[in-house]
Amino acid sequence: MAYAIVETGGKQLRMEPGRFYDIELLPVEGDSPHTLDKVLLVNNDGEVQIGQPFVEGATVEGTVVRNFRGRKVIVYKMRPKKKTRKKRGHRQELTRFMVNSINLNGSAIAVADTPPSETVTTEEE
């Protein structure tokens, strides 16, 4: 199982090929390819490479599925006995990122499996 730890949006995420992740908003339109190059660690079946701070030549390639807004978070502040109350909401702008492959020095070390084509068979009775 190959994976990479990537820094994006001020957070560090463990990314594996074939999975999607909700990350901070990227300035990319939906259904377009994007490459993340701030890779901190790459694990290729037990062979670990750690960067200082980033691994040289390591990238994570993927596809931006869509941009959307996250769930609303309510921020409520109240000072007891003072009759002061503040209620605010916040919705974070997010990007759904589908990881296609993890590359190291120009060659793909892990590629997402393509799902087998589903054939629909109908049986007549």
CSV table of N, CA and C in Angstrom, one decimal:
chain,number,residue,atom,x,y,z
A,1,MET,N,0.8,-1.2,0.0
A,1,MET,CA,0.0,0.0,0.0
A,1,MET,C,0.9,1.2,0.0
A,2,ALA,N,0.9,2.0,-1.1
A,2,ALA,CA,1.6,3.2,-1.2
A,2,ALA,C,0.8,4.4,-0.8
A,3,TYR,N,1.4,5.3,-0.1
A,3,TYR,CA,0.7,6.6,0.2
A,3,TYR,C,1.7,7.7,0.3
A,4,ALA,N,1.2,8.9,0.4
A,4,ALA,CA,2.1,10.1,0.5
A,4,ALA,C,1.4,11.0,1.5
A,5,ILE,N,2.2,11.7,2.3
A,5,ILE,CA,1.7,12.8,3.2
A,5,ILE,C,2.0,14.1,2.5
A,6,VAL,N,0.9,14.9,2.2
A,6,VAL,CA,1.0,16.1,1.5
A,6,VAL,C,0.5,17.3,2.3
A,7,GLU,N,1.2,18.4,2.1
A,7,GLU,CA,0.8,19.7,2.8
A,7,GLU,C,0.0,20.5,1.8
A,8,THR,N,-1.3,20.8,2.2
A,8,THR,CA,-2.1,21.7,1.3
A,8,THR,C,-3.1,22.4,2.2
A,9,GLY,N,-3.2,23.7,2.0
A,9,GLY,CA,-4.1,24.5,2.8
A,9,GLY,C,-3.8,24.6,4.2
A,10,GLY,N,-2.5,24.5,4.6
A,10,GLY,CA,-2.0,24.6,5.9
A,10,GLY,C,-2.3,23.3,6.7
A,11,LYS,N,-2.7,22.3,6.1
A,11,LYS,CA,-2.9,21.0,6.8
A,11,LYS,C,-2.1,19.9,6.1
A,12,GLN,N,-1.8,18.8,6.8
A,12,GLN,CA,-1.1,17.7,6.3
A,12,GLN,C,-2.1,16.5,6.2
A,13,LEU,N,-2.1,15.9,5.0
A,13,LEU,CA,-3.1,14.8,4.7
A,13,LEU,C,-2.3,13.6,4.2
A,14,ARG,N,-2.8,12.4,4.6
A,14,ARG,CA,-2.3,11.2,4.1
A,14,ARG,C,-3.1,10.8,2.9
A,15,MET,N,-2.5,10.8,1.7
A,15,MET,CA,-3.3,10.6,0.5
A,15,MET,C,-2.9,9.2,-0.2
A,16,GLU,N,-3.9,8.5,-0.6
A,16,GLU,CA,-3.7,7.2,-1.3
A,16,GLU,C,-4.4,7.3,-2.7
A,17,PRO,N,-3.8,6.6,-3.7
A,17,PRO,CA,-4.5,6.7,-5.0
A,17,PRO,C,-5.8,6.0,-5.0
A,18,GLY,N,-6.8,6.6,-5.8
A,18,GLY,CA,-8.1,6.0,-5.9
A,18,GLY,C,-9.1,6.6,-4.9
A,19,ARG,N,-8.6,7.5,-4.0
A,19,ARG,CA,-9.5,8.1,-3.0
A,19,ARG,C,-9.7,9.5,-3.3
A,20,PHE,N,-10.8,10.1,-2.7
A,20,PHE,CA,-10.9,11.6,-2.9
A,20,PHE,C,-10.9,12.2,-1.5
A,21,TYR,N,-10.4,13.5,-1.5
A,21,TYR,CA,-10.2,14.2,-0.2
A,21,TYR,C,-10.8,15.6,-0.4
A,22,ASP,N,-11.4,16.1,0.7
A,22,ASP,CA,-11.9,17.5,0.7
A,22,ASP,C,-10.9,18.3,1.3
A,23,ILE,N,-10.3,19.2,0.5
A,23,ILE,CA,-9.2,20.1,0.9
A,23,ILE,C,-9.6,21.5,0.8
A,24,GLU,N,-8.7,22.4,1.2
A,24,GLU,CA,-9.0,23.9,1.1
A,24,GLU,C,-9.1,24.2,-0.4
A,25,LEU,N,-9.9,25.3,-0.7
A,25,LEU,CA,-10.2,25.7,-2.0
A,25,LEU,C,-8.9,25.9,-2.9
A,26,LEU,N,-8.9,25.2,-4.0
A,26,LEU,CA,-7.8,25.4,-5.0
A,26,LEU,C,-8.3,26.3,-6.1
A,27,PRO,N,-7.5,27.1,-6.7
A,27,PRO,CA,-7.9,28.0,-7.8
A,27,PRO,C,-8.0,27.3,-9.1
A,28,VAL,N,-8.7,26.2,-9.2
A,28,VAL,CA,-8.8,25.3,-10.4
A,28,VAL,C,-10.3,25.0,-10.6
A,29,GLU,N,-10.7,25.0,-11.8
A,29,GLU,CA,-12.1,24.7,-12.2
A,29,GLU,C,-12.3,23.2,-12.0
A,30,GLY,N,-13.6,22.7,-11.9
A,30,GLY,CA,-13.9,21.3,-11.8
A,30,GLY,C,-13.6,20.5,-13.0
A,31,ASP,N,-13.4,19.2,-12.8
A,31,ASP,CA,-13.0,18.3,-13.9
A,31,ASP,C,-11.7,18.6,-14.6
A,32,SER,N,-10.7,19.2,-13.9
A,32,SER,CA,-9.5,19.5,-14.5
A,32,SER,C,-8.3,18.9,-13.7
A,33,PRO,N,-7.2,18.5,-14.3
A,33,PRO,CA,-6.1,17.9,-13.6
A,33,PRO,C,-5.4,18.9,-12.7
A,34,HIS,N,-4.8,18.5,-11.6
A,34,HIS,CA,-4.0,19.3,-10.8
A,34,HIS,C,-2.9,18.5,-10.1
A,35,THR,N,-1.8,19.1,-9.9
A,35,THR,CA,-0.6,18.4,-9.3
A,35,THR,C,-0.3,19.1,-8.0
A,36,LEU,N,-0.1,18.3,-6.9
A,36,LEU,CA,0.3,18.8,-5.6
A,36,LEU,C,1.8,18.4,-5.5
A,37,ASP,N,2.7,19.4,-5.2
A,37,ASP,CA,4.1,19.1,-5.1
A,37,ASP,C,4.7,19.3,-3.8
A,38,LYS,N,3.9,19.7,-2.8
A,38,LYS,CA,4.5,19.8,-1.4
A,38,LYS,C,4.3,18.5,-0.7
A,39,VAL,N,5.1,17.5,-1.1
A,39,VAL,CA,5.0,16.1,-0.5
A,39,VAL,C,6.0,16.0,0.6
A,40,LEU,N,5.6,15.7,1.8
A,40,LEU,CA,6.5,15.6,3.0
A,40,LEU,C,7.0,14.2,3.1
A,41,LEU,N,6.3,13.1,2.8
A,41,LEU,CA,6.7,11.8,3.0
A,41,LEU,C,6.1,10.9,1.9
A,42,VAL,N,6.9,9.9,1.4
A,42,VAL,CA,6.4,8.9,0.5
A,42,VAL,C,6.7,7.5,1.0
A,43,ASN,N,5.6,6.7,1.1
A,43,ASN,CA,5.8,5.3,1.5
A,43,ASN,C,5.4,4.4,0.4
A,44,ASN,N,6.4,3.6,-0.1
A,44,ASN,CA,6.1,2.7,-1.2
A,44,ASN,C,6.4,1.3,-0.8
A,45,ASP,N,5.4,0.6,-0.2
A,45,ASP,CA,5.4,-0.7,0.3
A,45,ASP,C,6.6,-0.9,1.3
A,46,GLY,N,6.7,-0.1,2.3
A,46,GLY,CA,7.7,-0.2,3.3
A,46,GLY,C,8.9,0.6,3.0
A,47,GLU,N,9.1,1.1,1.8
A,47,GLU,CA,10.3,1.9,1.5
A,47,GLU,C,9.9,3.4,1.7
A,48,VAL,N,10.4,4.0,2.8
A,48,VAL,CA,9.9,5.3,3.2
A,48,VAL,C,11.0,6.4,2.8
A,49,GLN,N,10.5,7.5,2.2
A,49,GLN,CA,11.4,8.6,1.9
A,49,GLN,C,10.8,9.8,2.6
A,50,ILE,N,11.6,10.5,3.4
A,50,ILE,CA,11.2,11.6,4.2
A,50,ILE,C,11.9,12.9,3.7
A,51,GLY,N,11.2,13.9,3.4
A,51,GLY,CA,11.7,15.1,2.9
A,51,GLY,C,12.2,16.1,4.0
A,52,GLN,N,13.1,17.0,3.6
A,52,GLN,CA,13.5,18.0,4.6
A,52,GLN,C,13.4,19.4,3.9
A,53,PRO,N,12.3,20.1,3.8
A,53,PRO,CA,11.0,19.7,4.3
A,53,PRO,C,10.2,18.9,3.3
A,54,PHE,N,10.6,19.0,2.0
A,54,PHE,CA,9.8,18.3,1.0
A,54,PHE,C,10.6,17.2,0.3
A,55,VAL,N,10.0,16.2,-0.2
A,55,VAL,CA,10.7,15.1,-0.9
A,55,VAL,C,11.0,15.7,-2.4
A,56,GLU,N,12.2,15.6,-2.8
A,56,GLU,CA,12.6,16.1,-4.1
A,56,GLU,C,12.1,15.2,-5.2
A,57,GLY,N,11.4,15.8,-6.2
A,57,GLY,CA,10.9,15.0,-7.3
A,57,GLY,C,9.6,14.3,-7.0
A,58,ALA,N,9.0,14.4,-5.9
A,58,ALA,CA,7.7,13.7,-5.6
A,58,ALA,C,6.5,14.6,-5.8
A,59,THR,N,5.5,14.1,-6.5
A,59,THR,CA,4.3,14.8,-6.8
A,59,THR,C,3.1,13.9,-6.6
A,60,VAL,N,1.9,14.5,-6.3
A,60,VAL,CA,0.7,13.7,-6.3
A,60,VAL,C,-0.2,14.4,-7.3
A,61,GLU,N,-0.6,13.5,-8.3
A,61,GLU,CA,-1.4,14.0,-9.4
A,61,GLU,C,-2.9,13.6,-9.2
A,62,GLY,N,-3.8,14.4,-9.5
A,62,GLY,CA,-5.2,14.1,-9.3
A,62,GLY,C,-6.1,15.0,-10.2
A,63,THR,N,-7.4,14.8,-9.9
A,63,THR,CA,-8.4,15.5,-10.7
A,63,THR,C,-9.3,16.3,-9.7
A,64,VAL,N,-9.5,17.6,-10.0
A,64,VAL,CA,-10.5,18.3,-9.2
A,64,VAL,C,-11.9,17.9,-9.6
A,65,VAL,N,-12.6,17.3,-8.7
A,65,VAL,CA,-14.0,16.8,-9.0
A,65,VAL,C,-14.9,18.0,-9.0
A,66,ARG,N,-14.9,18.8,-7.9
A,66,ARG,CA,-15.8,20.0,-7.9
A,66,ARG,C,-15.4,20.9,-6.7
A,67,ASN,N,-15.8,22.1,-6.8
A,67,ASN,CA,-15.6,23.1,-5.7
A,67,ASN,C,-17.0,23.3,-5.0
A,68,PHE,N,-17.0,23.3,-3.7
A,68,PHE,CA,-18.2,23.4,-3.0
A,68,PHE,C,-18.0,24.1,-1.6
A,69,ARG,N,-19.1,24.3,-0.9
A,69,ARG,CA,-19.0,24.9,0.4
A,69,ARG,C,-19.3,23.8,1.5
A,70,GLY,N,-18.6,23.8,2.5
A,70,GLY,CA,-18.7,22.8,3.6
A,70,GLY,C,-20.0,23.1,4.4
A,71,ARG,N,-20.1,22.3,5.5
A,71,ARG,CA,-21.2,22.5,6.4
A,71,ARG,C,-21.1,23.8,7.2
A,72,LYS,N,-22.2,24.3,7.6
A,72,LYS,CA,-22.2,25.5,8.4
A,72,LYS,C,-21.8,25.3,9.8
A,73,VAL,N,-20.9,26.1,10.3
A,73,VAL,CA,-20.5,26.0,11.7
A,73,VAL,C,-21.0,27.3,12.4
A,74,ILE,N,-21.7,27.1,13.5
A,74,ILE,CA,-22.3,28.2,14.2
A,74,ILE,C,-21.3,28.6,15.4
A,75,VAL,N,-21.0,29.9,15.4
A,75,VAL,CA,-20.2,30.4,16.5
A,75,VAL,C,-21.1,31.3,17.4
A,76,TYR,N,-21.2,30.9,18.6
A,76,TYR,CA,-22.1,31.6,19.5
A,76,TYR,C,-21.3,32.0,20.7
A,77,LYS,N,-21.3,33.3,21.0
A,77,LYS,CA,-20.6,33.9,22.1
A,77,LYS,C,-21.6,34.6,23.0
A,78,MET,N,-21.5,34.3,24.3
A,78,MET,CA,-22.4,34.9,25.3
A,78,MET,C,-21.7,35.2,26.6
A,79,ARG,N,-21.9,36.4,27.1
A,79,ARG,CA,-21.4,36.7,28.4
A,79,ARG,C,-22.5,36.7,29.4
A,80,PRO,N,-22.5,35.8,30.3
A,80,PRO,CA,-23.6,35.7,31.3
A,80,PRO,C,-23.8,37.0,32.1
A,81,LYS,N,-25.0,37.3,32.4
A,81,LYS,CA,-25.4,38.4,33.2
A,81,LYS,C,-25.0,39.8,32.6
A,82,LYS,N,-24.7,39.9,31.4
A,82,LYS,CA,-24.3,41.1,30.7
A,82,LYS,C,-25.2,41.5,29.6
A,83,LYS,N,-26.1,40.6,29.2
A,83,LYS,CA,-27.0,40.8,28.1
A,83,LYS,C,-26.3,41.0,26.8
A,84,THR,N,-25.2,40.3,26.6
A,84,THR,CA,-24.5,40.3,25.3
A,84,THR,C,-24.5,39.0,24.7
A,85,ARG,N,-24.9,38.9,23.4
A,85,ARG,CA,-24.9,37.6,22.7
A,85,ARG,C,-24.5,37.9,21.2
A,86,LYS,N,-23.7,37.1,20.7
A,86,LYS,CA,-23.3,37.2,19.3
A,86,LYS,C,-23.4,35.8,18.6
A,87,LYS,N,-24.1,35.8,17.5
A,87,LYS,CA,-24.3,34.5,16.8
A,87,LYS,C,-23.8,34.7,15.4
A,88,ARG,N,-22.8,33.9,15.0
A,88,ARG,CA,-22.3,34.0,13.6
A,88,ARG,C,-22.2,32.7,13.0
A,89,GLY,N,-22.2,32.6,11.7
A,89,GLY,CA,-22.1,31.3,11.0
A,89,GLY,C,-20.9,31.4,10.1
A,90,HIS,N,-20.4,30.2,9.7
A,90,HIS,CA,-19.2,30.2,8.8
A,90,HIS,C,-19.3,28.9,7.9
A,91,ARG,N,-19.1,29.1,6.6
A,91,ARG,CA,-19.0,27.9,5.7
A,91,ARG,C,-17.7,28.0,4.9
A,92,GLN,N,-16.9,27.0,5.0
A,92,GLN,CA,-15.6,26.9,4.4
A,92,GLN,C,-15.7,26.5,3.0
A,93,GLU,N,-15.0,27.2,2.1
A,93,GLU,CA,-14.9,26.9,0.7
A,93,GLU,C,-14.0,25.7,0.5
A,94,LEU,N,-14.4,24.6,-0.1
A,94,LEU,CA,-13.7,23.3,-0.2
A,94,LEU,C,-13.5,22.9,-1.7
A,95,THR,N,-12.6,22.0,-1.9
A,95,THR,CA,-12.4,21.4,-3.2
A,95,THR,C,-12.3,19.9,-3.0
A,96,ARG,N,-13.1,19.1,-3.8
A,96,ARG,CA,-13.0,17.7,-3.7
A,96,ARG,C,-12.0,17.2,-4.7
A,97,PHE,N,-10.9,16.6,-4.2
A,97,PHE,CA,-9.7,16.2,-5.0
A,97,PHE,C,-9.6,14.7,-5.1
A,98,MET,N,-9.6,14.2,-6.3
A,98,MET,CA,-9.5,12.7,-6.5
A,98,MET,C,-8.0,12.4,-6.9
A,99,VAL,N,-7.4,11.6,-6.1
A,99,VAL,CA,-6.0,11.2,-6.3
A,99,VAL,C,-5.9,10.2,-7.4
A,100,ASN,N,-5.1,10.5,-8.5
A,100,ASN,CA,-4.9,9.5,-9.5
A,100,ASN,C,-3.6,8.7,-9.4
A,101,SER,N,-2.5,9.4,-9.0
A,101,SER,CA,-1.3,8.7,-8.9
A,101,SER,C,-0.3,9.4,-8.0
A,102,ILE,N,0.7,8.7,-7.5
A,102,ILE,CA,1.8,9.3,-6.7
A,102,ILE,C,3.0,9.0,-7.5
A,103,ASN,N,3.7,10.1,-7.8
A,103,ASN,CA,4.9,10.0,-8.7
A,103,ASN,C,6.2,10.4,-7.9
A,104,LEU,N,7.3,9.7,-8.2
A,104,LEU,CA,8.6,9.9,-7.6
A,104,LEU,C,9.6,9.9,-8.7
A,105,ASN,N,10.3,11.1,-8.9
A,105,ASN,CA,11.3,11.3,-9.9
A,105,ASN,C,10.8,10.9,-11.3
A,106,GLY,N,9.6,11.4,-11.6
A,106,GLY,CA,9.0,11.2,-13.0
A,106,GLY,C,8.3,9.9,-13.3
A,107,SER,N,8.4,8.9,-12.4
A,107,SER,CA,7.8,7.6,-12.6
A,107,SER,C,6.7,7.4,-11.5
A,108,ALA,N,5.6,6.8,-12.0
A,108,ALA,CA,4.4,6.6,-11.1
A,108,ALA,C,4.7,5.4,-10.2
A,109,ILE,N,4.7,5.6,-8.9
A,109,ILE,CA,4.9,4.4,-8.0
A,109,ILE,C,3.6,3.8,-7.5
A,110,ALA,N,2.5,4.6,-7.6
A,110,ALA,CA,1.2,4.1,-7.3
A,110,ALA,C,0.2,4.7,-8.2
A,111,VAL,N,-0.7,3.9,-8.8
A,111,VAL,CA,-1.7,4.4,-9.7
A,111,VAL,C,-3.0,3.9,-9.2
A,112,ALA,N,-4.1,4.8,-9.3
A,112,ALA,CA,-5.4,4.4,-8.9
A,112,ALA,C,-5.9,3.3,-9.8
A,113,ASP,N,-6.6,2.3,-9.2
A,113,ASP,CA,-7.2,1.2,-10.0
A,113,ASP,C,-8.4,1.7,-10.7
A,114,THR,N,-8.6,1.4,-11.9
A,114,THR,CA,-9.8,1.7,-12.6
A,114,THR,C,-10.8,0.7,-12.3
A,115,PRO,N,-12.0,1.1,-12.0
A,115,PRO,CA,-13.0,0.1,-11.7
A,115,PRO,C,-13.4,-0.7,-12.9
A,116,PRO,N,-13.7,-2.0,-12.8
A,116,PRO,CA,-14.1,-2.8,-13.9
A,116,PRO,C,-15.4,-2.3,-14.5
A,117,SER,N,-15.6,-2.4,-15.8
A,117,SER,CA,-16.8,-1.9,-16.4
A,117,SER,C,-18.0,-2.8,-15.9
A,118,GLU,N,-19.0,-2.2,-15.5
A,118,GLU,CA,-20.2,-3.0,-15.0
A,118,GLU,C,-21.1,-3.4,-16.2
A,119,THR,N,-21.3,-4.6,-16.3
A,119,THR,CA,-22.2,-5.0,-17.4
A,119,THR,C,-23.5,-5.4,-16.7
A,120,VAL,N,-24.6,-4.9,-17.3
A,120,VAL,CA,-25.9,-5.2,-16.7
A,120,VAL,C,-26.5,-6.4,-17.6
A,121,THR,N,-26.8,-7.4,-16.9
A,121,THR,CA,-27.4,-8.6,-17.5
A,121,THR,C,-28.9,-8.7,-17.0
A,122,THR,N,-29.8,-8.9,-17.9
A,122,THR,CA,-31.1,-9.1,-17.5
A,122,THR,C,-31.6,-10.5,-17.9
A,123,GLU,N,-32.2,-11.1,-17.0
A,123,GLU,CA,-32.7,-12.5,-17.3
A,123,GLU,C,-34.2,-12.4,-17.5
A,124,GLU,N,-34.6,-13.0,-18.6
A,124,GLU,CA,-36.0,-13.0,-18.9
A,124,GLU,C,-36.6,-14.3,-18.4
A,125,GLU,N,-37.7,-14.2,-17.7
A,125,GLU,CA,-38.3,-15.4,-17.2
A,125,GLU,C,-39.4,-15.9,-18.0
